[in-house]
Short mmCIF file of C-alpha atoms in Angstrom, two decimals:
data_model
loop_
_atom_site.label_atom_id
_atom_site.label_comp_id
_atom_site.label_asym_id
_atom_site.label_seq_id
_atom_site.Cartn_x
_atom_site.Cartn_y
_atom_site.Cartn_z
CA MET J 1 0.00 0.00 0.00
CA GLN J 2 1.32 3.41 -0.94
CA ASN J 3 2.57 5.50 1.97
CA ALA J 4 0.18 8.18 3.08
CA ARG J 5 0.94 11.71 2.07
CA THR J 6 0.23 14.50 4.47
CA ILE J 7 -0.15 18.05 3.23
CA LEU J 8 0.00 20.93 5.65
CA SER J 9 -0.41 24.54 4.70
CA SER J 10 -0.96 25.93 8.19
CA ALA J 11 2.65 26.78 8.93
CA GLU J 12 3.23 29.27 11.73
CA PRO J 13 3.16 32.83 10.44
CA SER J 14 5.92 35.27 11.30
CA GLY J 15 6.54 38.99 11.09
CA ILE J 16 3.70 41.01 9.68
CA ARG J 17 1.67 37.86 9.02
CA GLU J 18 1.21 37.44 12.75
CA LYS J 19 -1.17 40.40 12.64
CA GLU J 20 -3.43 38.77 10.05
CA PRO J 21 -6.61 37.11 11.31
CA ALA J 22 -6.40 33.34 11.67
CA ARG J 23 -7.69 31.51 8.64
CA THR J 24 -10.44 28.91 8.86
CA PHE J 25 -8.96 25.45 9.42
CA VAL J 26 -10.19 22.84 6.91
CA HIS J 27 -9.22 19.19 7.14
CA VAL J 28 -9.19 17.17 3.90
CA LEU J 29 -9.58 13.41 3.62
CA ALA J 30 -9.14 11.54 0.34
CA ASP J 31 -8.62 7.97 -0.82
CA THR J 32 -5.77 8.71 -3.27
CA SER J 33 -2.81 11.06 -3.33
CA ASP J 34 -3.98 12.69 -6.56
CA LYS J 35 -7.37 13.55 -5.08
CA LEU J 36 -5.73 14.81 -1.90
CA THR J 37 -3.24 17.03 -3.71
CA GLY J 38 -5.81 18.46 -6.10
CA LEU J 39 -8.30 19.27 -3.38
CA CYS J 40 -5.71 20.85 -1.09
CA SER J 41 -4.45 23.03 -3.93
CA ILE J 42 -7.97 24.40 -4.42
CA LEU J 43 -8.45 25.18 -0.74
CA GLU J 44 -5.06 26.29 0.56
CA GLU J 45 -5.11 29.80 -0.93
CA ARG J 46 -8.16 30.70 1.13
CA PHE J 47 -8.00 28.37 4.14
CA ALA J 48 -5.51 26.78 6.51
CA VAL J 49 -5.51 23.21 5.21
CA ALA J 50 -4.38 19.89 6.61
CA GLY J 51 -4.87 16.72 4.59
CA GLU J 52 -4.36 13.00 4.91
CA ARG J 53 -5.03 9.81 2.99
CA LEU J 54 -7.78 7.59 4.34
CA ASP J 55 -5.41 4.63 4.41
CA ALA J 56 -3.04 6.53 6.73
CA GLN J 57 -3.14 6.49 10.49
CA ALA J 58 -5.51 9.23 11.64
CA LYS J 59 -3.54 12.34 12.63
CA LEU J 60 -6.23 14.91 13.25
CA SER J 61 -4.90 16.69 16.34
CA GLN J 62 -7.23 19.69 16.49
CA VAL J 63 -10.89 20.20 15.72
CA PRO J 64 -11.27 21.78 12.26
CA SER J 65 -13.97 24.23 11.31
CA ALA J 66 -14.79 22.03 8.34
CA VAL J 67 -13.95 18.63 6.91
CA VAL J 68 -13.96 17.86 3.18
CA VAL J 69 -14.03 14.21 2.15
CA ARG J 70 -13.31 13.07 -1.39
CA ALA J 71 -13.52 9.30 -1.63
CA ASP J 72 -15.29 6.48 -3.43
CA LEU J 73 -17.95 5.32 -0.98
CA ARG J 74 -18.49 2.16 -2.98
CA GLU J 75 -15.30 0.90 -1.34
CA VAL J 76 -15.88 -0.71 2.04
CA GLY J 77 -12.36 0.18 3.17
CA ASN J 78 -13.01 3.89 2.64
CA ILE J 79 -16.21 3.73 4.67
CA ALA J 80 -14.41 1.93 7.50
CA ALA J 81 -11.60 4.51 7.48
CA ILE J 82 -14.06 7.39 7.75
CA LYS J 83 -15.91 5.65 10.59
CA LYS J 84 -12.63 5.33 12.51
CA ARG J 85 -12.35 9.11 12.45
CA ALA J 86 -16.04 9.68 13.23
CA GLY J 87 -15.54 10.91 16.78
CA LYS J 88 -13.32 13.82 15.83
CA LEU J 89 -15.01 14.56 12.53
CA ALA J 90 -18.37 14.93 14.25
CA LYS J 91 -17.03 17.95 16.13
CA ALA J 92 -16.47 19.89 12.90
CA LYS J 93 -19.15 22.44 12.14
CA LYS J 94 -19.40 21.46 8.48
CA ARG J 95 -18.65 18.11 6.83
CA ILE J 96 -18.74 18.20 3.03
CA PHE J 97 -18.53 15.00 0.98
CA LEU J 98 -17.53 15.19 -2.69
CA LEU J 99 -18.86 12.20 -4.63
CA GLU J 100 -17.73 11.53 -8.19
CA HIS J 101 -20.03 8.51 -8.45
CA SER J 102 -23.37 9.87 -7.30
CA SER J 103 -26.16 7.45 -6.52
CA HIS J 104 -28.81 7.03 -3.85
CA VAL J 105 -26.52 4.54 -2.10
CA GLY J 106 -23.51 6.88 -2.17
CA ILE J 107 -25.44 9.95 -1.10
CA SER J 108 -27.24 7.98 1.61
CA GLN J 109 -23.93 6.58 2.83
CA ALA J 110 -22.40 10.05 2.99
CA TYR J 111 -25.21 11.39 5.17
CA ALA J 112 -25.11 8.26 7.31
CA LEU J 113 -21.38 8.97 7.86
CA GLY J 114 -22.25 12.44 9.12
CA ALA J 115 -22.18 14.67 6.04
CA THR J 116 -23.86 18.04 6.39
CA LEU J 117 -23.65 18.61 2.62
CA VAL J 118 -23.05 16.28 -0.31
CA LEU J 119 -21.80 17.67 -3.64
CA PRO J 120 -22.07 15.01 -6.37
CA GLY J 121 -20.27 15.00 -9.71
CA THR J 122 -16.99 16.67 -10.66
CA ILE J 123 -15.62 19.27 -8.26
CA ASN J 124 -17.35 22.61 -8.65
CA ARG J 125 -14.67 24.94 -7.25
CA PRO J 126 -16.85 28.07 -6.77
CA ARG J 127 -19.61 26.08 -5.11
CA LEU J 128 -17.21 24.28 -2.78
CA LEU J 129 -15.47 27.50 -1.74
CA ALA J 130 -18.82 29.21 -1.23
CA ALA J 131 -20.05 26.34 0.95
CA LEU J 132 -16.93 26.50 3.09
CA SER J 133 -17.00 30.29 3.33
CA ASP J 134 -20.66 30.58 4.38
CA PRO J 135 -20.45 32.69 7.54
CA ALA J 136 -23.71 31.29 8.81
CA ASP J 137 -22.08 27.88 9.05
CA LEU J 138 -18.38 28.44 9.73
CA SER J 139 -18.04 31.69 11.64
CA SER J 140 -18.39 30.40 15.17
CA VAL J 141 -19.50 27.33 17.01
CA SER J 142 -20.21 29.37 20.12
CA SER J 143 -23.93 29.68 19.44
CA SER J 144 -25.45 26.69 21.21
CA GLU J 145 -28.85 27.42 19.69
CA THR J 146 -27.51 27.17 16.14
CA ALA J 147 -25.57 24.03 17.00
CA GLN J 148 -28.64 22.38 18.52
CA SER J 149 -30.73 23.33 15.49
CA ASP J 150 -28.15 21.91 13.09
CA ASN J 151 -27.85 18.73 15.15
CA ALA J 152 -31.59 18.16 14.89
CA VAL J 153 -31.33 18.42 11.10
CA GLU J 154 -28.33 16.11 10.98
CA THR J 155 -30.04 13.50 13.14
CA ALA J 156 -33.10 13.52 10.91
CA ALA J 157 -31.06 13.53 7.68
CA THR J 158 -29.02 10.57 8.91
CA ALA J 159 -32.24 8.68 9.67
CA ILE J 160 -33.59 9.43 6.19
CA ALA J 161 -30.27 8.43 4.60
CA SER J 162 -30.26 5.13 6.50
CA MET J 163 -33.85 4.59 5.42
CA PHE J 164 -33.02 5.08 1.74
CA THR J 165 -29.95 2.86 2.05
CA ALA J 166 -32.08 0.09 3.58
CA VAL J 167 -34.45 0.20 0.61
CA THR J 168 -31.66 0.27 -1.94
CA LEU J 169 -29.77 -2.63 -0.35
CA GLY J 170 -32.84 -4.62 0.67
CA GLN J 171 -32.03 -4.37 4.37
CA SER J 172 -34.31 -4.07 7.39
CA LEU J 173 -35.38 -0.58 8.37
CA ASP J 174 -34.63 1.03 11.73
CA VAL J 175 -38.24 1.98 12.43
CA ASP J 176 -37.63 3.11 16.01
CA GLY J 177 -34.64 5.24 15.00
CA THR J 178 -36.65 7.00 12.31
CA LYS J 179 -39.52 7.68 14.71
CA GLU J 180 -37.06 9.04 17.28
CA ALA J 181 -35.66 11.44 14.68
CA GLY J 182 -39.21 12.61 14.00
CA ARG J 183 -39.76 13.16 17.71
CA GLN J 184 -36.62 15.31 17.87
CA ILE J 185 -37.92 17.43 15.01
CA ALA J 186 -41.22 17.83 16.87
CA ASP J 187 -39.37 18.93 20.01
CA ARG J 188 -37.26 21.37 18.01
CA ILE J 189 -40.22 22.96 16.26
CA THR J 190 -42.12 23.21 19.53
CA GLU J 191 -39.17 25.13 20.99
CA ARG J 192 -38.07 27.22 18.00
CA GLY J 193 -40.95 27.34 15.55
CA LEU J 194 -41.37 26.29 11.93
CA SER J 195 -39.60 29.21 10.25
CA GLU J 196 -36.28 28.42 11.92
CA TRP J 197 -36.58 24.78 10.90
CA LEU J 198 -37.22 25.66 7.25
CA THR J 199 -34.21 28.01 7.18
CA THR J 200 -31.88 25.47 8.79
CA VAL J 201 -32.94 22.62 6.50
CA ARG J 202 -32.49 24.73 3.36
CA ARG J 203 -29.01 25.73 4.50
CA HIS J 204 -27.79 22.16 4.77
CA HIS J 205 -29.66 19.95 2.33
CA GLU J 206 -30.92 19.71 -1.22
CA GLY J 207 -33.10 17.40 -3.26
CA THR J 208 -35.04 14.49 -1.79
CA TYR J 209 -33.58 14.76 1.72
CA GLN J 210 -34.44 18.45 1.93
CA HIS J 211 -37.98 17.66 0.84
CA CYS J 212 -38.49 14.92 3.44
CA LEU J 213 -37.17 17.19 6.20
CA LEU J 214 -39.36 20.09 5.09
CA VAL J 215 -42.49 17.93 4.84
CA THR J 216 -41.90 16.50 8.30
CA GLY J 217 -41.44 19.95 9.81
CA VAL J 218 -44.48 21.41 8.08
CA ALA J 219 -46.67 18.41 9.02
CA ILE J 220 -45.57 18.61 12.66
CA ASP J 221 -46.31 22.32 12.87
CA PHE J 222 -49.66 21.81 11.16
CA GLY J 223 -50.52 19.09 13.66
CA LEU J 224 -49.46 21.30 16.58
CA SER J 225 -51.56 24.18 15.26
CA LEU J 226 -54.58 21.87 15.02
CA GLY J 227 -54.03 20.68 18.59
CA VAL J 228 -53.75 16.98 17.74
CA GLY J 229 -52.93 14.60 20.60
CA ARG J 230 -49.52 13.08 21.19
CA ALA J 231 -50.39 9.73 19.59
CA ASP J 232 -51.73 11.40 16.43
CA LEU J 233 -48.71 13.71 16.27
CA GLU J 234 -46.42 10.66 16.39
CA ARG J 235 -48.38 9.03 13.58
CA LEU J 236 -48.16 12.25 11.60
CA TYR J 237 -44.42 12.81 11.90
CA SER J 238 -43.73 9.11 11.33
CA ALA J 239 -45.83 9.17 8.16
CA ALA J 240 -44.01 12.31 7.03
CA MET J 241 -40.58 10.78 7.63
CA PHE J 242 -41.56 7.63 5.71
CA HIS J 243 -43.78 9.15 3.01
CA ASP J 244 -41.25 9.29 0.16
CA ILE J 245 -39.23 6.18 1.01
CA GLY J 246 -40.30 4.63 -2.30
CA LYS J 247 -38.24 7.25 -4.13
CA ALA J 248 -35.14 5.29 -3.12
CA GLN J 249 -35.88 3.08 -6.13
CA ILE J 250 -35.98 5.97 -8.61
CA PRO J 251 -32.78 7.24 -10.32
CA PRO J 252 -31.50 10.57 -8.92
CA ALA J 253 -31.33 12.01 -12.44
CA ILE J 254 -35.12 11.81 -12.58
CA LEU J 255 -35.77 12.84 -8.97
CA ASP J 256 -33.63 15.97 -9.24
CA LYS J 257 -34.22 16.77 -12.91
CA PRO J 258 -34.44 20.53 -13.54
CA GLY J 259 -37.50 21.20 -15.61
CA ARG J 260 -40.51 19.14 -16.64
CA LEU J 261 -40.51 15.35 -16.67
CA ASP J 262 -41.50 13.46 -19.80
CA ASP J 263 -44.37 10.96 -19.72
CA GLU J 264 -42.14 7.96 -18.99
CA GLU J 265 -40.32 9.75 -16.17
CA ARG J 266 -43.59 10.96 -14.67
CA ALA J 267 -44.98 7.44 -14.73
CA LEU J 268 -41.89 6.19 -12.90
CA ILE J 269 -42.20 8.90 -10.24
CA LYS J 270 -45.81 7.87 -9.67
CA THR J 271 -44.68 4.40 -8.59
CA HIS J 272 -43.05 5.67 -5.38
CA PRO J 273 -46.11 5.62 -3.06
CA THR J 274 -46.83 1.96 -3.86
CA ALA J 275 -43.14 1.03 -3.67
CA GLY J 276 -42.83 2.68 -0.26
CA TYR J 277 -45.98 0.95 0.99
CA GLU J 278 -44.80 -2.46 -0.18
CA PHE J 279 -41.42 -2.02 1.51
CA LEU J 280 -42.81 -0.76 4.82
CA ARG J 281 -45.65 -3.23 5.31
CA GLY J 282 -43.17 -6.00 6.03
CA HIS J 283 -41.81 -4.17 9.08
CA ASP J 284 -43.02 -4.26 12.67
CA GLY J 285 -43.90 -0.93 14.24
CA ILE J 286 -45.53 0.52 11.12
CA SER J 287 -49.20 1.14 11.90
CA PRO J 288 -52.01 0.87 9.32
CA GLU J 289 -52.44 4.67 9.53
CA ILE J 290 -48.80 5.23 8.55
CA LEU J 291 -49.01 2.72 5.71
CA ASP J 292 -52.18 4.42 4.50
CA ALA J 293 -50.45 7.82 4.48
CA VAL J 294 -47.38 6.53 2.64
CA ARG J 295 -49.50 4.91 -0.08
CA HIS J 296 -52.08 7.68 -0.46
CA HIS J 297 -50.36 11.04 0.13
CA HIS J 298 -50.89 11.89 -3.57
CA GLU J 299 -54.63 11.19 -3.54
CA TYR J 300 -57.14 14.03 -4.01
CA LEU J 301 -60.71 14.39 -2.78
CA ASP J 302 -62.05 14.50 -6.35
CA GLY J 303 -60.52 11.13 -7.26
CA SER J 304 -57.84 12.57 -9.57
CA GLY J 305 -54.85 11.44 -7.48
CA TYR J 306 -52.76 8.26 -7.50
CA PRO J 307 -52.12 5.35 -7.10
CA ASP J 308 -55.67 4.27 -6.23
CA ALA J 309 -57.81 7.25 -7.35
CA LEU J 310 -59.47 7.44 -3.94
CA CYS J 311 -62.36 9.84 -3.33
CA ALA J 312 -63.21 11.98 -0.33
CA GLU J 313 -64.77 9.43 2.01
CA SER J 314 -61.87 7.01 1.50
CA ILE J 315 -59.13 9.48 2.46
CA GLY J 316 -58.24 9.62 6.16
CA ASP J 317 -57.42 12.68 8.25
CA ILE J 318 -53.68 12.01 8.54
CA VAL J 319 -53.48 11.57 4.76
CA ARG J 320 -55.30 14.87 4.21
CA ILE J 321 -52.93 16.73 6.54
CA LEU J 322 -49.86 15.09 5.01
CA THR J 323 -50.97 15.85 1.45
CA ILE J 324 -51.30 19.57 2.18
CA SER J 325 -47.92 19.58 3.96
CA ASP J 326 -46.29 17.68 1.08
CA ILE J 327 -47.55 20.07 -1.60
CA PHE J 328 -46.60 23.16 0.39
CA ALA J 329 -43.11 21.84 1.13
CA ALA J 330 -42.53 20.97 -2.53
CA LEU J 331 -43.50 24.51 -3.55
CA ILE J 332 -41.15 26.27 -1.07
CA GLU J 333 -38.13 23.98 -1.54
CA HIS J 334 -34.82 25.61 -2.36
CA ARG J 335 -33.44 24.33 -5.64
CA HIS J 336 -30.31 25.55 -7.37
CA TYR J 337 -32.06 25.83 -10.75
CA LYS J 338 -34.99 27.99 -9.66
CA PRO J 339 -35.76 30.66 -7.05
CA THR J 340 -37.51 29.65 -3.83
CA MET J 341 -41.25 30.35 -3.97
CA PRO J 342 -42.46 32.75 -1.24
CA ARG J 343 -44.65 31.07 1.36
CA ALA J 344 -47.60 33.37 0.63
CA GLU J 345 -47.52 32.43 -3.06
CA ALA J 346 -47.36 28.74 -2.19
CA TYR J 347 -50.38 29.12 0.07
CA ASP J 348 -52.31 30.81 -2.72
CA ILE J 349 -51.69 27.75 -4.88
CA LEU J 350 -53.10 25.52 -2.15
CA ARG J 351 -56.19 27.73 -1.92
CA GLY J 352 -56.62 27.37 -5.66
CA MET J 353 -56.78 23.57 -5.49
CA SER J 354 -60.52 23.66 -4.86
CA GLY J 355 -62.15 20.25 -4.80
CA LYS J 356 -58.83 18.44 -4.41
CA LEU J 357 -57.93 19.45 -0.84
CA GLU J 358 -60.21 19.81 2.17
CA LYS J 359 -61.16 23.49 2.28
CA ALA J 360 -61.45 23.64 6.08
CA LEU J 361 -57.95 22.19 6.49
CA VAL J 362 -56.48 24.58 3.91
CA ASN J 363 -58.04 27.49 5.82
CA SER J 364 -56.60 26.14 9.08
CA PHE J 365 -53.21 25.83 7.39
CA LYS J 366 -52.96 29.58 6.80
CA PRO J 367 -51.00 30.50 9.98
CA VAL J 368 -48.61 27.60 9.37
CA ALA J 369 -48.01 28.75 5.81
CA LEU J 370 -47.64 32.45 6.53
CA THR J 371 -46.69 33.26 10.11
CA ARG J 372 -45.46 30.34 12.20
#
């Protein structure tokens, strides 16, 4: 095995340089010397950088502000090497994984390993530097409120990542762990409100994971505003966490496609409620109400939804709440290819879906959409 190469660009300053403010410390991990050298060369002009190969003995002596990992997560050895460093890496404010081979499995694995952001594809230098330079994330770890908020997002994102990995690999699902993550989101929103949750989620996540986190937060706040009991709130946030699990079987290129889907792609997307239902019904701890919500969260009162074209009397209360939350969250998602829709505009769209959504519930949703 090739000897590990360590690159350090944080040499002690002298003379006038001692008066310059300390640069942000970024630790780089890579599975080859070429990747390590290339990544360090991008970062070292702006940051204090230390780097090491994953096959080297871990040498991280101080807690960095950020960690950047560039490795093939299809290799079991790379995953094991990252896990060995998990204790120290978890203390970093931001953990960015760069994945050349992007897939649901790889992205899920990155979040399960503690990533706060995953950037798939070839290295996008401006985007990487911008992510590392974001003052909201890297300025200071002294704000316990921000740290707690971010931890709640990371816990939930890890649960969703593990969930998607289980589907992709045909493994058993950690039902209790997913429900616990939902409970933490409920506690966080009760303490801090919905608006803070939406802002924090958008800062850290994109695509399907962002959507699942937003839907769960919106559904929880909707349930709280309606005064539902604890048992119903648990069913609601569990259904929200699980609702899009069937998307684990759909290629990311379709899930995250900018622009309109063609007929074939749209038909494939419409298979996710049934796929999620079929996967979940073989697990203990998944109630009939949760299964119903996973299968039917795209049904409309007028019978125009899918997969079963249910009509009003066949659609339960949890499904009706989840459907409104799902649509609203999809409208206000942050996507790099289009501006984020204002919450008031998204609510107007809900109001315009007359006959499809329960009017009384849409009216009750107004404070959640606009002010909470």
